[in-house]
Amino acid sequence: MKKGMIKVSAFYPNGDGSTFDMDYYCNKHVPMAKSLLGGALKELAVDKGIAGGMPNSPSPYLAIGHLYFESIAEFQNAFGPHAEKLVADMPNYTNTQPVIQISEVQQ
Amino acid sequence: MKKGMIKVSAFYPNGDGSTFDMDYYCNKHVPMAKSLLGGALKELAVDKGIAGGMPNSPSPYLAIGHLYFESIAEFQNAFGPHAEKLVADMPNYTNTQPVIQISEVQQ
C-alpha cells in the first residue's frame, strides 16, 4: 500500500467466550461497509487470527479488519455519516469490543 | 493480498516510556529481515500508529510490522534459522516487547 495512506484497523480480541462470525463479517458486514463508504475506501483487508507467537499459543485477536483511505479527512467524511449503522451491525458478528487503531502506512 | 496467505504481525505496544525508532526499523531492520528471509517473504508492510478510536486517544500500538508468506511451513523454514539474529536487533529500535499474531488472509 502507498506510503502516507491512512489505515484504520479494528482488532477483535480473543478470550474466553469471545466470538467472531467470519462468514457474516466477510459476506454481510464488509459489503455493507464498502457500499456505505464508497470511493473513499481505497482497499479493505481481513485477517483471521490462527496463532500467537509462542508454540500452541492462541492468537491475540480473533480477527482484524483494515480499511485504507487517502487521508484522515477522507476517512472522517466517509465514516462519520455511517458510523452508527456500521457499529449497530457489530453484534451480528461478534460479542467483543474491537480495539481501534489509526495508522499511517510507512511501506 | 491473496486469500489463504499467512501474515505474521508484530504489534509494538504504546505506553508510558515506550519507544520505537521508525527510521531504524524501516532503514536497517526491515532490509535485514528481507535479506535473511529471502524469497519466502512475499510482502512486508509497516504501520505507524497515529491515533486510537476515540477523539484524542493514543494509538494502542506505536508501530506494526506485517510479513506475508505463502504458508506456515514457509514462514517457519525461513524464520527459524534467523530468529535469534532478528530478535537480537530489537533493542536497537524499541524498548517494548511486541505482541505477535499469525493470521490467515481472508481478503
Short mmCIF file of N, CA and C in Angstrom, two decimals, chain A residues 6-7 11 22 26 30 34 44-53 59-62 64 66 72 99-107, chain B residues 6-7 11 22 26 30 34 44-53 59-62 64 66 72 99-107:
data_model
loop_
_atom_site.label_atom_id
_atom_site.label_comp_id
_atom_site.label_asym_id
_atom_site.label_seq_id
_atom_site.Cartn_x
_atom_site.Cartn_y
_atom_site.Cartn_z
N ILE A 6 -3.78 6.26 5.00
CA ILE A 6 -4.32 6.06 6.34
C ILE A 6 -4.96 4.68 6.40
N LYS A 7 -4.64 3.95 7.46
CA LYS A 7 -5.14 2.59 7.63
C LYS A 7 -5.89 2.55 8.96
N PHE A 11 -9.27 -4.39 15.74
CA PHE A 11 -8.75 -5.64 16.29
C PHE A 11 -9.81 -6.23 17.22
N MET A 22 -16.83 -15.04 11.05
CA MET A 22 -16.08 -14.58 9.89
C MET A 22 -16.94 -14.59 8.63
N CYS A 26 -17.39 -11.22 6.46
CA CYS A 26 -16.90 -11.09 5.08
C CYS A 26 -18.04 -10.94 4.07
N VAL A 30 -18.70 -6.52 5.53
CA VAL A 30 -17.74 -5.88 4.63
C VAL A 30 -18.45 -5.30 3.39
N LYS A 34 -18.34 -1.38 2.39
CA LYS A 34 -17.89 -0.91 1.07
C LYS A 34 -18.95 -0.03 0.43
N LEU A 44 -9.56 -2.81 1.38
CA LEU A 44 -10.02 -3.41 2.63
C LEU A 44 -9.37 -4.78 2.75
N ALA A 45 -8.86 -5.08 3.94
CA ALA A 45 -8.22 -6.38 4.16
C ALA A 45 -8.77 -6.98 5.44
N VAL A 46 -8.86 -8.31 5.46
CA VAL A 46 -9.38 -9.02 6.63
C VAL A 46 -8.41 -10.14 6.99
N ASP A 47 -8.00 -10.18 8.26
CA ASP A 47 -7.12 -11.23 8.78
C ASP A 47 -7.91 -12.10 9.76
N LYS A 48 -7.71 -13.41 9.66
CA LYS A 48 -8.27 -14.34 10.64
C LYS A 48 -7.13 -14.84 11.53
N GLY A 49 -7.20 -14.57 12.81
CA GLY A 49 -6.14 -14.99 13.73
C GLY A 49 -6.08 -16.50 13.84
N ILE A 50 -4.88 -17.07 13.69
CA ILE A 50 -4.77 -18.53 13.82
C ILE A 50 -3.79 -18.97 14.90
N ALA A 51 -2.87 -18.10 15.31
CA ALA A 51 -1.91 -18.49 16.35
C ALA A 51 -1.22 -17.26 16.91
N GLY A 52 -0.63 -17.44 18.09
CA GLY A 52 0.21 -16.41 18.68
C GLY A 52 1.66 -16.67 18.34
N GLY A 53 2.55 -15.94 19.00
CA GLY A 53 3.96 -16.06 18.67
C GLY A 53 4.65 -17.26 19.30
N SER A 59 -4.11 -16.89 19.15
CA SER A 59 -3.89 -15.58 18.54
C SER A 59 -4.46 -14.51 19.47
N PRO A 60 -3.75 -13.39 19.62
CA PRO A 60 -4.26 -12.31 20.48
C PRO A 60 -5.61 -11.78 19.99
N TYR A 61 -5.82 -11.81 18.68
CA TYR A 61 -7.07 -11.30 18.11
C TYR A 61 -7.73 -12.37 17.25
N LEU A 62 -9.06 -12.47 17.39
CA LEU A 62 -9.82 -13.42 16.58
C LEU A 62 -9.79 -13.01 15.12
N ILE A 64 -8.97 -9.27 12.43
CA ILE A 64 -8.59 -7.87 12.27
C ILE A 64 -9.09 -7.39 10.91
N HIS A 66 -8.91 -4.17 8.21
CA HIS A 66 -8.11 -2.98 7.89
C HIS A 66 -8.79 -2.22 6.75
N ILE A 72 -6.88 11.27 6.65
CA ILE A 72 -7.75 11.26 7.83
C ILE A 72 -9.08 11.95 7.48
N VAL A 99 -10.59 -3.16 19.47
CA VAL A 99 -9.58 -2.13 19.69
C VAL A 99 -9.37 -1.45 18.34
N ILE A 100 -9.40 -0.12 18.33
CA ILE A 100 -9.26 0.61 17.06
C ILE A 100 -7.92 1.34 17.01
N GLN A 101 -7.25 1.23 15.89
CA GLN A 101 -6.02 2.00 15.69
C GLN A 101 -6.05 2.66 14.32
N ILE A 102 -5.65 3.93 14.30
CA ILE A 102 -5.45 4.64 13.04
C ILE A 102 -3.95 4.74 12.82
N SER A 103 -3.51 4.24 11.67
CA SER A 103 -2.08 4.21 11.36
C SER A 103 -1.80 4.96 10.07
N GLU A 104 -0.55 5.35 9.93
CA GLU A 104 -0.08 5.87 8.65
C GLU A 104 0.82 4.81 8.03
N VAL A 105 0.51 4.45 6.80
CA VAL A 105 1.30 3.43 6.11
C VAL A 105 2.71 3.97 5.85
N GLN A 106 3.70 3.22 6.30
CA GLN A 106 5.11 3.61 6.09
C GLN A 106 5.68 2.93 4.86
N GLN A 107 5.27 1.69 4.66
CA GLN A 107 5.69 0.93 3.48
C GLN A 107 4.83 -0.30 3.36
N ILE B 6 -0.33 -16.37 4.62
CA ILE B 6 -0.04 -16.25 6.05
C ILE B 6 0.58 -14.88 6.31
N LYS B 7 0.05 -14.22 7.33
CA LYS B 7 0.52 -12.87 7.69
C LYS B 7 1.01 -12.91 9.12
N PHE B 11 3.08 -6.41 16.81
CA PHE B 11 2.45 -5.18 17.33
C PHE B 11 3.32 -4.66 18.48
N MET B 22 11.31 4.46 14.22
CA MET B 22 10.79 4.07 12.90
C MET B 22 11.86 4.15 11.83
N CYS B 26 12.71 0.92 9.58
CA CYS B 26 12.48 0.88 8.13
C CYS B 26 13.78 0.79 7.33
N VAL B 30 14.18 -3.74 8.63
CA VAL B 30 13.42 -4.31 7.53
C VAL B 30 14.33 -4.82 6.41
N LYS B 34 14.43 -8.66 5.18
CA LYS B 34 14.23 -9.04 3.77
C LYS B 34 15.39 -9.89 3.28
N LEU B 44 5.97 -7.12 2.66
CA LEU B 44 6.20 -6.60 4.01
C LEU B 44 5.52 -5.23 4.10
N ALA B 45 4.80 -5.00 5.19
CA ALA B 45 4.11 -3.72 5.38
C ALA B 45 4.42 -3.19 6.77
N VAL B 46 4.51 -1.88 6.88
CA VAL B 46 4.79 -1.24 8.16
C VAL B 46 3.77 -0.14 8.41
N ASP B 47 3.14 -0.18 9.59
CA ASP B 47 2.18 0.85 10.00
C ASP B 47 2.77 1.65 11.16
N LYS B 48 2.59 2.95 11.09
CA LYS B 48 2.96 3.82 12.22
C LYS B 48 1.67 4.27 12.91
N GLY B 49 1.52 3.93 14.18
CA GLY B 49 0.30 4.31 14.91
C GLY B 49 0.21 5.81 15.10
N ILE B 50 -0.95 6.39 14.77
CA ILE B 50 -1.08 7.84 14.96
C ILE B 50 -2.25 8.22 15.87
N ALA B 51 -3.21 7.33 16.06
CA ALA B 51 -4.35 7.67 16.94
C ALA B 51 -5.13 6.41 17.28
N GLY B 52 -5.91 6.52 18.34
CA GLY B 52 -6.84 5.46 18.69
C GLY B 52 -8.21 5.75 18.14
N GLY B 53 -9.19 4.99 18.58
CA GLY B 53 -10.52 5.14 18.02
C GLY B 53 -11.32 6.29 18.58
N SER B 59 -2.68 5.89 19.97
CA SER B 59 -2.78 4.61 19.26
C SER B 59 -2.39 3.49 20.21
N PRO B 60 -3.11 2.37 20.17
CA PRO B 60 -2.75 1.24 21.03
C PRO B 60 -1.33 0.73 20.76
N TYR B 61 -0.90 0.84 19.51
CA TYR B 61 0.44 0.35 19.15
C TYR B 61 1.25 1.47 18.50
N LEU B 62 2.52 1.56 18.87
CA LEU B 62 3.41 2.55 18.27
C LEU B 62 3.65 2.23 16.81
N ILE B 64 3.35 -1.34 13.79
CA ILE B 64 3.01 -2.73 13.49
C ILE B 64 3.75 -3.12 12.22
N HIS B 66 4.09 -6.18 9.34
CA HIS B 66 3.36 -7.34 8.80
C HIS B 66 4.23 -8.03 7.76
N ILE B 72 2.45 -21.49 6.51
CA ILE B 72 3.10 -21.56 7.82
C ILE B 72 4.47 -22.23 7.68
N VAL B 99 3.71 -7.87 20.64
CA VAL B 99 2.68 -8.92 20.60
C VAL B 99 2.72 -9.51 19.20
N ILE B 100 2.75 -10.84 19.11
CA ILE B 100 2.85 -11.48 17.80
C ILE B 100 1.55 -12.20 17.46
N GLN B 101 1.10 -12.02 16.24
CA GLN B 101 -0.08 -12.77 15.78
C GLN B 101 0.19 -13.35 14.40
N ILE B 102 -0.18 -14.63 14.25
CA ILE B 102 -0.14 -15.25 12.92
C ILE B 102 -1.57 -15.32 12.42
N SER B 103 -1.81 -14.75 11.25
CA SER B 103 -3.15 -14.69 10.69
C SER B 103 -3.19 -15.36 9.33
N GLU B 104 -4.40 -15.73 8.94
CA GLU B 104 -4.63 -16.18 7.57
C GLU B 104 -5.40 -15.09 6.86
N VAL B 105 -4.88 -14.63 5.73
CA VAL B 105 -5.54 -13.58 4.97
C VAL B 105 -6.88 -14.09 4.44
N GLN B 106 -7.95 -13.36 4.73
CA GLN B 106 -9.28 -13.74 4.25
C GLN B 106 -9.64 -12.98 2.98
N GLN B 107 -9.20 -11.73 2.95
CA GLN B 107 -9.39 -10.92 1.74
C GLN B 107 -8.53 -9.68 1.86
#
